[in-house]
Short mmCIF file of C-alpha atoms in Angstrom, two decimals:
data_model
loop_
_atom_site.label_atom_id
_atom_site.label_comp_id
_atom_site.label_asym_id
_atom_site.label_seq_id
_atom_site.Cartn_x
_atom_site.Cartn_y
_atom_site.Cartn_z
CA MET A 365 171.61 71.26 58.13
CA LEU A 366 169.09 68.44 58.52
CA GLU A 367 169.85 64.94 59.79
CA THR A 368 167.62 61.97 60.42
CA GLU A 369 167.88 59.67 63.42
CA HIS A 370 165.95 56.59 64.46
CA TYR A 371 164.76 56.42 68.06
CA GLN A 372 162.66 54.06 70.14
CA CYS A 373 159.47 55.37 71.74
CA PRO A 374 159.86 55.15 75.54
CA TYR A 375 156.19 54.16 75.85
CA CYS A 376 155.29 51.68 73.10
CA GLY A 377 158.81 50.67 71.99
CA GLU A 378 158.15 51.41 68.30
CA VAL A 379 161.18 52.53 66.28
CA CYS A 380 160.47 55.90 64.63
CA GLU A 381 162.47 58.49 62.71
CA ALA A 382 163.16 62.08 63.76
CA VAL A 383 164.32 64.88 61.47
CA LEU A 384 166.85 67.05 63.32
CA ASP A 385 167.71 70.65 62.45
CA LEU A 386 171.33 71.06 63.56
CA SER A 387 171.44 74.74 62.57
CA GLY A 388 169.35 75.72 65.62
CA GLY A 389 171.95 74.69 68.22
CA ASP A 390 170.99 72.87 71.40
CA GLN A 391 167.25 72.25 71.64
CA GLN A 392 164.65 70.61 73.82
CA TYR A 393 161.15 70.02 72.50
CA ILE A 394 158.17 67.68 72.79
CA GLU A 395 156.65 65.65 69.95
CA ASP A 396 153.96 63.00 70.11
CA CYS A 397 154.86 59.45 69.13
CA PRO A 398 153.45 58.81 65.64
CA VAL A 399 152.24 55.37 66.81
CA CYS A 400 150.86 55.69 70.35
CA CYS A 401 150.47 59.53 70.41
CA ARG A 402 152.10 59.95 73.84
CA PRO A 403 154.42 62.95 74.39
CA ILE A 404 158.16 62.33 73.99
CA VAL A 405 160.79 64.83 75.18
CA PHE A 406 163.63 65.26 72.67
CA THR A 407 166.92 66.77 73.85
CA LEU A 408 169.33 67.62 71.04
CA GLN A 409 172.88 68.73 71.81
CA THR A 410 174.91 69.91 68.83
CA ASP A 411 177.76 72.13 67.77
CA GLY A 412 176.37 72.26 64.23
CA GLN A 413 178.32 69.25 62.99
CA GLU A 414 178.40 66.58 65.68
CA TRP A 415 175.27 65.90 67.67
CA MET A 416 173.65 63.70 70.30
CA LEU A 417 169.91 63.00 70.65
CA ASP A 418 168.26 61.83 73.86
CA VAL A 419 164.57 60.86 74.05
CA HIS A 420 162.55 60.11 77.15
CA GLY A 421 159.02 60.05 78.44
CA GLU A 422 157.41 63.25 79.69
CA ASN A 423 157.42 62.14 83.35
CA GLU A 424 160.99 60.79 83.50
#
């Protein structure tokens, strides 16, 4: 199951959109900001239906 969520880059402040795959369970991964290209850590907690996304800079 795919969901989309808007988030704010912790570096440049730009609002971007993430596509989340809830079928994979809890996840942590790194993606570069599509605007400033700095690495963002995404932490997704999900039970397959409800979910929570946290984003922060690599050194936080």
